[in-house]
Short mmCIF file of C-alpha atoms in Angstrom, two decimals:
data_model
loop_
_atom_site.label_atom_id
_atom_site.label_comp_id
_atom_site.label_asym_id
_atom_site.label_seq_id
_atom_site.Cartn_x
_atom_site.Cartn_y
_atom_site.Cartn_z
CA MET A 1149 -39.39 -22.31 17.27
CA LEU A 1150 -41.43 -20.11 15.41
CA LEU A 1151 -38.78 -18.27 13.90
CA LEU A 1152 -36.92 -21.19 12.87
CA ARG A 1153 -40.11 -22.50 11.29
CA THR A 1154 -40.78 -19.57 9.18
CA SER A 1155 -37.06 -18.80 8.27
CA PHE A 1156 -35.76 -22.08 7.09
CA LEU A 1157 -37.09 -22.01 3.59
CA PRO A 1158 -35.89 -18.12 2.85
CA ALA A 1159 -32.65 -19.01 4.99
CA LEU A 1160 -31.84 -21.72 3.10
CA LEU A 1161 -32.60 -20.28 -0.10
CA LEU A 1162 -30.00 -16.91 0.92
CA ALA A 1163 -27.38 -19.87 1.70
CA GLY A 1164 -27.85 -21.50 -2.14
CA LEU A 1165 -27.32 -17.39 -3.45
CA GLY A 1166 -24.36 -16.94 -1.42
CA ALA A 1167 -22.62 -20.11 -2.57
CA PHE A 1168 -23.41 -18.83 -5.93
CA ASN A 1169 -21.81 -15.80 -5.66
CA THR A 1170 -18.40 -17.90 -5.91
CA LEU A 1171 -19.06 -17.91 -9.94
CA ALA A 1172 -18.78 -13.76 -9.86
CA TYR A 1173 -15.10 -14.31 -8.93
CA ALA A 1174 -12.01 -15.71 -10.93
CA PRO A 1175 -11.74 -18.21 -12.37
CA TYR A 1176 -15.49 -18.17 -13.35
CA SER A 1177 -15.75 -14.17 -13.54
CA ALA A 1178 -19.67 -14.26 -13.91
CA HIS A 1179 -19.84 -10.40 -12.67
CA ALA A 1180 -23.43 -9.83 -12.76
CA ILE A 1181 -24.14 -12.67 -10.09
CA PRO A 1182 -23.88 -10.52 -6.89
CA LEU A 1183 -26.53 -8.05 -7.91
CA PHE A 1184 -28.94 -10.66 -8.16
CA THR A 1185 -27.82 -12.55 -5.08
CA LEU A 1186 -27.84 -9.21 -3.34
CA THR A 1187 -31.09 -7.99 -4.22
CA ALA A 1188 -32.56 -11.27 -2.90
CA LEU A 1189 -31.14 -10.74 0.32
CA ALA A 1190 -32.15 -6.79 0.47
CA ILE A 1191 -35.73 -8.07 -0.68
CA MET A 1192 -35.60 -10.76 2.48
CA VAL A 1193 -34.20 -8.32 4.99
CA LEU A 1194 -36.80 -5.66 3.91
CA ARG A 1195 -39.47 -8.18 4.43
CA ALA A 1196 -38.14 -9.93 7.90
CA PRO A 1197 -40.38 -9.09 10.90
CA SER A 1198 -37.65 -8.60 13.45
CA TRP A 1199 -33.92 -7.83 13.42
CA LYS A 1200 -33.12 -11.42 14.54
CA GLN A 1201 -34.59 -12.84 11.45
CA ALA A 1202 -33.04 -10.17 9.22
CA ALA A 1203 -29.47 -11.33 10.92
CA LEU A 1204 -30.50 -14.86 10.17
CA TYR A 1205 -30.97 -14.01 6.69
CA GLY A 1206 -27.19 -12.08 6.20
CA PHE A 1207 -26.10 -15.24 8.26
CA SER A 1208 -27.28 -17.66 6.06
CA TYR A 1209 -26.05 -15.68 2.95
CA GLY A 1210 -22.89 -15.58 4.20
CA LEU A 1211 -22.59 -19.11 5.14
CA GLY A 1212 -23.03 -19.84 1.23
CA TRP A 1213 -21.03 -17.12 0.57
CA PHE A 1214 -18.01 -18.22 2.62
CA ALA A 1215 -17.98 -22.11 2.72
CA VAL A 1216 -18.14 -22.52 -1.26
CA GLY A 1217 -15.88 -19.04 -1.97
CA ILE A 1218 -12.86 -19.48 0.60
CA SER A 1219 -13.13 -23.49 0.33
CA TRP A 1220 -9.35 -23.57 -0.85
CA VAL A 1221 -8.38 -22.70 2.56
CA HIS A 1222 -9.31 -26.01 3.83
CA VAL A 1223 -6.33 -27.48 0.96
CA SER A 1224 -3.53 -25.88 3.19
CA ILE A 1225 -5.11 -27.03 6.69
CA ALA A 1226 -6.05 -30.88 5.26
CA THR A 1227 -2.67 -31.32 3.52
CA PHE A 1228 -0.12 -29.23 5.47
CA GLY A 1229 -1.79 -28.92 8.88
CA GLY A 1230 -0.79 -32.35 10.30
CA MET A 1231 -4.77 -32.68 11.31
CA PRO A 1232 -7.47 -35.38 11.08
CA LEU A 1233 -9.84 -34.69 8.37
CA ILE A 1234 -12.58 -34.32 11.27
CA ALA A 1235 -10.43 -31.80 13.01
CA SER A 1236 -9.71 -29.51 9.81
CA LEU A 1237 -13.30 -29.67 8.52
CA GLY A 1238 -14.04 -28.49 12.00
CA ILE A 1239 -11.36 -25.35 11.80
CA MET A 1240 -12.59 -24.47 8.34
CA ALA A 1241 -16.39 -24.43 9.85
CA LEU A 1242 -15.50 -21.74 12.56
CA LEU A 1243 -14.01 -19.91 10.25
CA VAL A 1244 -17.02 -19.87 7.98
CA LEU A 1245 -19.22 -19.03 10.90
CA TYR A 1246 -17.14 -16.26 11.93
CA LEU A 1247 -16.93 -14.71 8.57
CA SER A 1248 -20.71 -15.10 8.26
CA PHE A 1249 -21.10 -12.92 11.45
CA TYR A 1250 -20.26 -10.08 9.54
CA PRO A 1251 -23.56 -9.85 6.66
CA ALA A 1252 -25.54 -10.94 9.70
CA LEU A 1253 -24.57 -7.64 11.43
CA ALA A 1254 -25.18 -5.63 8.00
CA ALA A 1255 -28.60 -7.13 7.86
CA ALA A 1256 -29.61 -6.45 11.35
CA LEU A 1257 -28.30 -2.94 11.39
CA ALA A 1258 -30.22 -2.21 7.76
CA TRP A 1259 -33.45 -3.85 9.03
CA ARG A 1260 -33.60 -0.93 11.80
CA PHE A 1261 -33.61 1.67 9.29
CA ARG A 1262 -36.18 -0.21 6.80
CA ALA A 1263 -38.89 2.40 7.20
CA THR A 1264 -36.98 4.88 5.59
CA LYS A 1265 -37.05 6.30 1.72
CA ALA A 1266 -33.29 6.39 1.73
CA TRP A 1267 -33.09 2.78 2.50
CA PRO A 1268 -30.66 1.69 -0.21
CA LEU A 1269 -28.28 4.10 0.87
CA LEU A 1270 -28.59 3.23 4.60
CA LEU A 1271 -28.12 -0.87 3.25
CA ALA A 1272 -24.97 0.31 1.64
CA ALA A 1273 -23.59 2.25 5.04
CA CYS A 1274 -24.70 -0.85 6.90
CA TRP A 1275 -22.44 -2.79 4.63
CA LEU A 1276 -19.71 -0.69 4.71
CA VAL A 1277 -19.31 -0.66 8.17
CA ALA A 1278 -19.57 -4.25 8.76
CA GLU A 1279 -17.14 -4.88 6.10
CA ASN A 1280 -14.33 -2.61 7.48
CA LEU A 1281 -14.55 -4.64 10.74
CA ARG A 1282 -14.37 -7.60 8.69
CA SER A 1283 -10.89 -6.14 7.34
CA TRP A 1284 -9.41 -5.22 10.56
CA VAL A 1285 -11.22 -7.43 13.54
CA LEU A 1286 -8.23 -10.35 14.34
CA THR A 1287 -5.88 -8.45 11.64
CA GLY A 1288 -8.75 -8.62 8.86
CA PHE A 1289 -9.84 -11.28 6.53
CA PRO A 1290 -11.51 -9.29 3.52
CA TRP A 1291 -11.45 -11.71 0.99
CA LEU A 1292 -14.24 -12.28 -1.29
CA SER A 1293 -15.34 -8.56 -0.82
CA VAL A 1294 -17.99 -7.99 -3.51
CA GLY A 1295 -16.20 -5.39 -5.49
CA TYR A 1296 -13.87 -7.77 -6.51
CA SER A 1297 -16.55 -9.41 -9.00
CA GLN A 1298 -15.82 -6.32 -10.83
CA THR A 1299 -12.28 -6.35 -11.27
CA SER A 1300 -13.00 -7.28 -15.03
CA GLY A 1301 -16.81 -6.41 -15.12
CA PHE A 1302 -18.63 -3.57 -16.02
CA LEU A 1303 -17.83 -1.11 -12.93
CA ALA A 1304 -14.12 -1.78 -12.93
CA PRO A 1305 -13.66 2.29 -14.39
CA TRP A 1306 -14.80 3.09 -10.93
CA ALA A 1307 -11.59 1.81 -8.98
CA PRO A 1308 -9.51 4.42 -9.82
CA LEU A 1309 -11.86 6.99 -8.15
CA ILE A 1310 -13.51 4.91 -5.37
CA GLY A 1311 -11.66 1.86 -5.12
CA GLU A 1312 -12.86 -1.93 -4.42
CA VAL A 1313 -14.68 -0.60 -1.18
CA GLY A 1314 -16.38 1.70 -2.94
CA ILE A 1315 -17.54 -0.70 -5.64
CA SER A 1316 -18.70 -2.91 -3.14
CA PHE A 1317 -20.71 0.26 -1.74
CA MET A 1318 -22.33 0.84 -5.16
CA MET A 1319 -23.33 -2.75 -5.70
CA LEU A 1320 -25.27 -2.62 -2.25
CA LEU A 1321 -26.77 0.58 -3.30
CA PHE A 1322 -28.01 -1.12 -6.57
CA ALA A 1323 -29.34 -3.99 -4.83
CA GLY A 1324 -31.25 -1.91 -2.28
CA SER A 1325 -32.48 0.00 -4.93
CA PHE A 1326 -33.81 -3.00 -6.61
CA ALA A 1327 -35.21 -4.02 -3.59
CA VAL A 1328 -37.37 -1.13 -2.68
CA PHE A 1329 -38.48 -0.69 -6.29
CA ALA A 1330 -39.81 -4.33 -6.21
CA LEU A 1331 -41.56 -3.88 -3.02
CA ARG A 1332 -42.70 -0.32 -2.59
CA ARG A 1333 -42.39 0.63 -6.49
CA GLN A 1334 -40.15 3.51 -5.38
CA PHE A 1335 -38.50 4.70 -8.34
CA GLY A 1336 -35.84 7.75 -7.29
CA SER A 1337 -33.47 5.19 -6.04
CA VAL A 1338 -33.52 3.26 -9.13
CA ALA A 1339 -32.86 6.37 -11.45
CA VAL A 1340 -29.92 7.35 -9.18
CA THR A 1341 -28.79 3.24 -10.06
CA ALA A 1342 -29.59 4.09 -13.38
CA LEU A 1343 -27.49 7.35 -13.85
CA LEU A 1344 -24.33 5.70 -12.25
CA PHE A 1345 -24.65 2.85 -14.54
CA ALA A 1346 -25.20 5.53 -17.57
CA ALA A 1347 -21.75 7.27 -16.51
CA THR A 1348 -19.41 4.30 -16.00
CA PRO A 1349 -18.37 3.75 -19.73
CA PHE A 1350 -17.43 7.64 -19.62
CA LEU A 1351 -14.87 7.66 -16.53
CA GLY A 1352 -11.64 6.77 -18.27
CA ALA A 1353 -11.59 10.51 -18.92
CA VAL A 1354 -10.93 10.92 -15.07
CA LYS A 1355 -9.03 8.04 -14.06
CA GLY A 1356 -5.85 10.25 -13.13
CA TRP A 1357 -3.06 8.54 -14.66
CA GLN A 1358 -1.68 8.64 -17.92
CA ALA A 1359 0.51 6.26 -20.14
CA THR A 1360 4.14 7.15 -21.01
CA ASP A 1361 6.25 5.99 -23.82
CA ASP A 1362 8.63 4.36 -21.44
CA LYS A 1363 8.79 0.68 -20.87
CA VAL A 1364 10.85 -1.33 -18.82
CA SER A 1365 12.01 -5.03 -19.49
CA VAL A 1366 11.18 -7.20 -16.53
CA ALA A 1367 11.28 -10.97 -16.00
CA LEU A 1368 9.62 -12.75 -13.30
CA VAL A 1369 10.59 -16.26 -12.37
CA GLN A 1370 8.51 -19.30 -11.03
CA GLY A 1371 10.64 -21.84 -9.72
CA ASN A 1372 7.74 -24.71 -9.34
CA ILE A 1373 9.04 -26.14 -5.83
CA PRO A 1374 6.60 -28.31 -4.16
CA GLN A 1375 5.35 -27.40 -1.21
CA ASN A 1376 6.78 -30.44 0.96
CA LEU A 1377 10.13 -29.96 -0.23
CA ARG A 1378 10.22 -26.01 0.00
CA TRP A 1379 12.07 -26.13 3.36
CA GLU A 1380 13.45 -29.34 3.49
CA PRO A 1381 17.24 -28.87 4.69
CA ALA A 1382 18.42 -31.40 1.74
CA GLU A 1383 16.69 -29.54 -0.69
CA GLU A 1384 17.91 -25.94 -0.31
CA ALA A 1385 21.09 -26.41 -2.77
CA ASN A 1386 18.76 -27.70 -5.28
CA THR A 1387 16.34 -24.83 -4.86
CA MET A 1388 18.82 -22.20 -5.00
CA LYS A 1389 20.60 -23.51 -7.73
CA LYS A 1390 17.17 -24.03 -9.80
CA TYR A 1391 16.71 -20.19 -9.69
CA MET A 1392 19.96 -19.15 -10.50
CA GLU A 1393 20.05 -21.39 -13.73
CA LEU A 1394 16.62 -20.10 -14.69
CA SER A 1395 17.48 -16.57 -13.92
CA ARG A 1396 20.92 -16.66 -15.67
CA GLU A 1397 20.20 -15.85 -19.44
CA HIS A 1398 17.52 -13.26 -18.63
CA LEU A 1399 19.75 -10.89 -16.27
CA ASN A 1400 20.00 -8.38 -19.55
CA HIS A 1401 16.30 -7.56 -18.23
CA GLN A 1402 16.17 -3.92 -16.05
CA LEU A 1403 14.34 -5.77 -13.47
CA MET A 1404 14.13 -9.46 -12.16
CA ILE A 1405 11.41 -11.01 -9.53
CA TRP A 1406 11.96 -14.09 -7.44
CA PRO A 1407 8.85 -15.27 -5.61
CA GLU A 1408 8.22 -15.49 -2.09
CA ALA A 1409 11.03 -17.04 0.20
CA ALA A 1410 12.54 -17.78 -3.10
CA ILE A 1411 15.79 -18.45 -1.17
CA PRO A 1412 15.21 -21.14 1.28
CA GLN A 1413 17.68 -20.16 3.57
CA LEU A 1414 17.61 -17.36 6.31
CA GLU A 1415 19.27 -14.18 4.87
CA PRO A 1416 22.20 -14.51 7.46
CA LEU A 1417 23.27 -17.96 6.29
CA ALA A 1418 22.50 -17.23 2.72
CA LEU A 1419 25.13 -14.42 2.30
CA ALA A 1420 27.87 -15.95 0.29
CA TYR A 1421 25.05 -17.23 -2.34
CA LEU A 1422 23.29 -13.38 -1.86
CA ILE A 1423 26.76 -11.70 -2.77
CA ASN A 1424 27.70 -13.58 -5.85
CA LEU A 1425 24.17 -12.91 -6.97
CA ASP A 1426 24.64 -9.15 -5.91
CA MET A 1427 27.63 -9.07 -7.93
CA LEU A 1428 26.37 -11.05 -10.94
CA ALA A 1429 23.19 -8.51 -11.08
CA ALA A 1430 25.23 -5.62 -10.86
CA GLU A 1431 27.66 -6.57 -13.59
CA ARG A 1432 24.77 -7.21 -15.92
CA GLU A 1433 23.25 -3.91 -14.93
CA THR A 1434 20.08 -5.10 -13.55
CA ALA A 1435 18.46 -5.66 -10.29
CA VAL A 1436 17.00 -8.81 -8.68
CA VAL A 1437 14.24 -8.48 -6.00
CA THR A 1438 13.56 -11.42 -4.36
CA GLY A 1439 11.39 -12.82 -1.34
CA ILE A 1440 13.95 -14.20 1.64
CA LEU A 1441 13.46 -15.05 5.82
CA ASP A 1442 15.43 -12.94 7.89
CA TYR A 1443 16.16 -13.70 11.71
CA LYS A 1444 17.72 -11.27 13.50
CA THR A 1445 20.36 -11.88 16.67
CA ASN A 1446 17.27 -10.46 19.38
CA GLY A 1447 15.28 -13.40 17.86
CA ASP A 1448 13.23 -11.37 15.77
CA ALA A 1449 12.25 -13.19 12.44
CA TYR A 1450 10.58 -11.34 9.26
CA ASN A 1451 8.79 -12.48 5.90
CA GLY A 1452 10.47 -9.66 3.67
CA MET A 1453 12.27 -9.07 0.05
CA ILE A 1454 15.71 -7.59 -0.73
CA VAL A 1455 16.96 -6.09 -3.68
CA LEU A 1456 20.56 -7.40 -5.11
CA GLY A 1457 22.32 -5.92 -8.12
CA ARG A 1458 21.69 -2.20 -8.54
CA TYR A 1459 19.67 0.08 -6.33
CA HIS A 1460 20.26 3.03 -8.50
CA ASN A 1461 21.29 3.24 -12.41
CA ALA A 1462 24.92 3.99 -11.36
CA VAL A 1463 26.96 1.05 -11.96
CA THR A 1464 28.52 -0.53 -8.71
CA GLN A 1465 30.13 -3.80 -7.37
CA GLY A 1466 26.49 -4.54 -6.02
CA ASP A 1467 24.77 -2.54 -3.59
CA TYR A 1468 23.34 -5.19 -1.21
CA SER A 1469 24.73 -5.59 2.11
CA TYR A 1470 23.24 -7.59 5.02
CA GLY A 1471 21.20 -4.82 7.37
CA THR A 1472 20.75 -2.73 3.84
CA SER A 1473 17.60 -0.35 4.65
CA ASN A 1474 16.44 -1.33 1.19
CA ARG A 1475 14.25 -4.10 2.14
CA TYR A 1476 10.65 -4.72 2.89
CA GLN A 1477 9.35 -6.38 6.20
CA LYS A 1478 6.02 -7.99 5.64
CA HIS A 1479 3.35 -5.79 7.90
CA HIS A 1480 0.21 -7.73 7.79
CA LEU A 1481 0.85 -11.25 9.00
CA LEU A 1482 -1.60 -14.37 8.23
CA PRO A 1483 -3.32 -15.52 11.57
CA ILE A 1484 -1.99 -19.10 11.77
CA GLY A 1485 0.53 -19.12 8.85
CA GLU A 1486 2.55 -16.56 10.02
CA PHE A 1487 1.59 -15.77 13.94
CA VAL A 1488 -0.59 -17.77 16.36
CA PRO A 1489 -3.19 -15.91 18.23
CA PHE A 1490 -2.89 -17.04 21.63
CA GLN A 1491 0.24 -19.30 21.01
CA SER A 1492 0.98 -19.99 24.36
CA VAL A 1493 -2.38 -22.07 24.35
CA LEU A 1494 -2.88 -23.25 20.75
CA ARG A 1495 0.57 -24.48 19.96
CA HIS A 1496 -0.37 -27.31 22.53
CA VAL A 1497 -3.69 -28.19 20.78
CA ALA A 1498 -2.77 -29.59 17.09
CA PRO A 1499 0.36 -29.52 14.82
CA PHE A 1500 -1.32 -27.47 12.30
CA PHE A 1501 -1.05 -24.38 15.11
CA ASN A 1502 2.86 -25.06 14.92
CA LEU A 1503 3.39 -24.66 11.27
CA PRO A 1504 7.07 -23.82 10.17
CA MET A 1505 7.82 -20.68 9.88
CA SER A 1506 4.68 -19.30 11.95
CA SER A 1507 6.29 -16.94 14.46
CA PHE A 1508 7.10 -13.52 12.61
CA SER A 1509 7.53 -10.18 13.66
CA ARG A 1510 5.63 -7.75 12.19
CA GLY A 1511 7.06 -4.92 9.98
CA ASP A 1512 6.43 -0.92 9.87
CA TRP A 1513 2.90 0.11 8.80
CA GLN A 1514 4.69 2.28 6.46
CA GLN A 1515 7.81 1.25 4.63
CA PRO A 1516 10.04 3.11 1.82
CA ASN A 1517 9.73 2.04 -1.92
CA LEU A 1518 12.23 -0.60 -2.81
CA GLN A 1519 14.62 0.99 -4.92
CA ALA A 1520 15.72 -1.21 -7.79
CA ASN A 1521 17.76 -0.04 -10.71
CA GLY A 1522 16.66 3.40 -10.58
CA TYR A 1523 12.82 2.41 -10.21
CA GLN A 1524 10.61 2.40 -7.12
CA LEU A 1525 8.59 -0.68 -6.09
CA LEU A 1526 5.63 -0.37 -3.87
CA ALA A 1527 5.57 -4.15 -2.24
CA ALA A 1528 3.15 -6.34 -0.68
CA LEU A 1529 3.71 -9.55 0.20
CA CYS A 1530 1.17 -12.62 -0.22
CA PHE A 1531 -1.98 -11.83 1.40
CA GLU A 1532 -1.42 -8.07 2.24
CA ILE A 1533 -2.23 -7.51 -1.47
CA ALA A 1534 -5.96 -7.88 -0.04
CA PHE A 1535 -5.21 -4.57 1.97
CA PRO A 1536 -5.69 -1.59 -0.01
CA ARG A 1537 -5.37 1.03 2.72
CA GLN A 1538 -1.86 -0.38 3.43
CA MET A 1539 -1.13 -0.13 -0.29
CA VAL A 1540 -2.53 3.39 -0.40
CA ALA A 1541 -0.46 4.45 2.83
CA ASN A 1542 2.76 3.34 0.72
CA PHE A 1543 2.31 4.92 -2.46
CA ASN A 1544 3.77 7.99 -3.63
CA ASP A 1545 4.32 10.56 -6.75
CA ASP A 1546 7.48 8.69 -7.72
CA THR A 1547 5.99 4.88 -7.47
CA ASP A 1548 6.80 3.42 -10.62
CA PHE A 1549 5.37 -0.56 -10.09
CA LEU A 1550 3.33 -2.30 -7.65
CA LEU A 1551 4.83 -5.49 -6.63
CA THR A 1552 3.80 -8.50 -5.03
CA VAL A 1553 5.43 -12.01 -4.38
CA SER A 1554 3.68 -14.64 -3.17
CA ASN A 1555 3.71 -18.91 -2.51
CA ASP A 1556 0.28 -20.08 -2.98
CA ALA A 1557 1.23 -23.94 -3.99
CA TRP A 1558 -0.43 -24.39 -0.13
CA PHE A 1559 -3.58 -24.11 -2.11
CA GLY A 1560 -2.81 -26.86 -4.68
CA GLU A 1561 -5.13 -26.94 -8.00
CA SER A 1562 -8.08 -24.75 -6.11
CA ILE A 1563 -9.70 -21.28 -7.38
CA GLY A 1564 -7.97 -19.85 -4.42
CA PRO A 1565 -4.78 -18.75 -6.68
CA HIS A 1566 -7.19 -17.18 -9.32
CA GLN A 1567 -8.97 -15.36 -6.34
CA HIS A 1568 -5.72 -14.03 -5.50
CA LEU A 1569 -4.55 -12.68 -8.58
CA GLU A 1570 -8.06 -11.23 -9.14
CA ILE A 1571 -7.44 -9.37 -5.90
CA ALA A 1572 -3.66 -8.06 -7.10
CA LYS A 1573 -5.47 -6.68 -10.31
CA MET A 1574 -7.78 -4.65 -8.47
CA ARG A 1575 -4.49 -3.13 -6.74
CA ALA A 1576 -3.46 -1.94 -10.06
CA LEU A 1577 -6.90 -0.18 -10.81
CA GLU A 1578 -6.86 1.55 -8.10
CA LEU A 1579 -3.42 2.94 -7.85
CA GLY A 1580 -3.02 3.19 -11.67
CA ARG A 1581 0.28 1.65 -11.89
CA PRO A 1582 1.45 -1.42 -13.48
CA LEU A 1583 1.46 -4.47 -11.01
CA LEU A 1584 4.21 -7.16 -11.10
CA ARG A 1585 3.29 -10.47 -9.24
CA ALA A 1586 5.98 -13.31 -8.72
CA THR A 1587 4.74 -17.10 -7.28
CA ASN A 1588 6.23 -19.99 -6.54
CA ASN A 1589 4.18 -22.18 -8.60
CA GLY A 1590 1.45 -19.54 -10.34
CA ILE A 1591 0.05 -17.74 -11.06
CA THR A 1592 2.74 -15.60 -12.25
CA ALA A 1593 1.62 -12.52 -14.23
CA VAL A 1594 1.98 -9.12 -15.13
CA ILE A 1595 -0.78 -6.54 -15.00
CA ALA A 1596 -1.13 -3.13 -16.57
CA ALA A 1597 -2.48 -0.10 -14.82
CA ASP A 1598 -5.85 -0.75 -16.69
CA GLY A 1599 -6.52 -3.74 -15.17
CA THR A 1600 -5.15 -5.60 -18.74
CA GLU A 1601 -3.48 -8.82 -17.99
CA LEU A 1602 -0.10 -8.28 -20.25
CA GLY A 1603 1.19 -12.02 -19.46
CA ARG A 1604 1.32 -14.99 -17.13
CA LEU A 1605 2.77 -18.19 -16.78
CA PRO A 1606 1.15 -21.34 -16.50
CA GLN A 1607 0.39 -22.66 -12.97
CA PHE A 1608 2.40 -25.61 -12.05
CA GLU A 1609 5.48 -25.04 -14.10
CA GLU A 1610 8.59 -23.60 -13.98
CA GLY A 1611 9.61 -20.72 -16.31
CA VAL A 1612 10.43 -16.91 -16.75
CA LEU A 1613 8.07 -14.66 -18.03
CA SER A 1614 9.82 -11.59 -20.00
CA LEU A 1615 7.89 -8.44 -20.93
CA GLN A 1616 8.23 -4.93 -21.80
CA VAL A 1617 5.91 -3.25 -19.24
CA PRO A 1618 4.69 0.64 -20.30
CA GLN A 1619 5.06 2.54 -17.30
CA THR A 1620 2.57 5.67 -16.31
CA THR A 1621 2.52 8.43 -14.20
CA GLY A 1622 -0.36 10.52 -12.34
CA ARG A 1623 -2.10 9.80 -9.33
CA THR A 1624 -5.80 8.32 -9.24
CA LEU A 1625 -8.27 9.68 -7.18
CA TYR A 1626 -8.09 6.74 -4.91
CA SER A 1627 -4.57 6.86 -4.21
CA GLN A 1628 -4.73 10.51 -2.56
CA LEU A 1629 -8.41 9.75 -0.63
CA GLY A 1630 -8.36 6.14 0.28
CA ASP A 1631 -11.31 4.60 1.95
CA TRP A 1632 -11.66 7.59 4.60
CA PRO A 1633 -14.32 10.06 2.79
CA LEU A 1634 -16.95 6.86 2.44
CA ASN A 1635 -16.27 5.43 5.47
CA LEU A 1636 -16.69 8.96 7.14
CA VAL A 1637 -19.96 9.55 4.93
CA SER A 1638 -21.28 5.90 5.74
CA LEU A 1639 -20.85 6.64 9.68
CA LEU A 1640 -22.43 10.43 9.33
CA VAL A 1641 -25.38 8.77 7.60
CA LEU A 1642 -25.91 6.07 9.96
CA ALA A 1643 -25.74 8.25 13.06
CA ALA A 1644 -27.75 11.05 11.28
CA PHE A 1645 -30.74 8.62 10.72
CA TRP A 1646 -29.91 6.69 13.84
CA LEU A 1647 -30.57 10.08 15.57
CA ARG A 1648 -33.53 10.69 13.82
CA GLN A 1649 -35.09 7.55 14.82
CA ARG A 1650 -34.53 8.10 18.32
CA PHE A 1651 -35.83 12.02 18.22
CA SER A 1652 -39.10 10.34 16.48
CA ALA A 1653 -39.35 7.86 19.15
CA ALA A 1654 -39.31 10.05 22.12
CA ARG A 1655 -42.03 12.24 21.15
#
């Protein structure tokens, strides 16, 4: 009870500051906010009398952070889950409570090392370990990692070197430095922070990639099919006709991209339509990449992408055939939406756990880039774009574009699609390649390798985004090393200071 009485007001304040973080991400983009809120959290952790109270502070910060920041998840649950409001709110509350565990873990670990002069480094390492767990446990949910607040912010030039994970590490290092300066007047870590800030504008010289003189004509199609009609059998023909009509006059482009599951029939049932489009695209010397669902005779189902028309530069009658290896099958499935954990139990609990297309098989972790009209496209389907390690694992010297297709109609007019696009932009910065993003109802966009938005379509409107996209070459440091160096350093730092504490206590 004493803990609750002495912690209530600081915990409430930290919950409010965590909620305030939402303004740092798209569409608001007040990039500096997490530096202030994380500094407040770091100060409270340093002042906490016990690890339990430090964990409470981290947990409270997480409650505000996730309850507001991912409130858009409730839109899909409430609108398409078939559950009463009280049940959907309960599921949302469980998700927020679960995610809040990770900042609580980071705060509790950091409190254990509070006496060291290198505490800012320890805080950053503890946070990185906790966030790595959040991106892995139960298949992972790394949304709203603090580094994404810098996608178009001051620290963005660090992305080609250390990625979003590294930027998150830096932000916690900065927050810890400000905290120890405020409480202990330690100048050393603040001096390091100042040097890192000062170096940031000059990092363009070492980004690792270069622009070429070549441009590729690209068309991205946004059908704007209402979510409640996407899987209605009576609407299949209308949807397929709409995509064909929107695309026909743009088939003079070198690449055409349709969104996730743009074709509402299973691939084996849509072969006549696919072969017709394949021949038409080949005749017009283009390639069409589309999302589609595949159902195998053995019962496996995949959410994937296929290429129609020209795979390579040589003109053929169309290179597509059912069973072709030139396809992508989604690896990182969305819990509940694409697979149901403990499904033998949960599918009987509520209709929400029996959503259409919620029993997919998993594609391989590493898959070849898609071949489309002589270009190589590194594919990621929807939620997968939030997992940089998967992108790095499939990136190679010959990758020309990053490609992600999605259907964010699940989330209505919420902030979710804006955050999704922001995450995709970070992948372009990290890997130094232009990114093509086609969605059902927005936000369809093309992102340059430096994170600049080359063009987008308005949300909730059908249309075609037509652009000349400049190509790049070369490798960023992050594309070669990924997160492993920083993860290894963090674990070694934590292990070293833990052993030091154990030996000191044993004397």
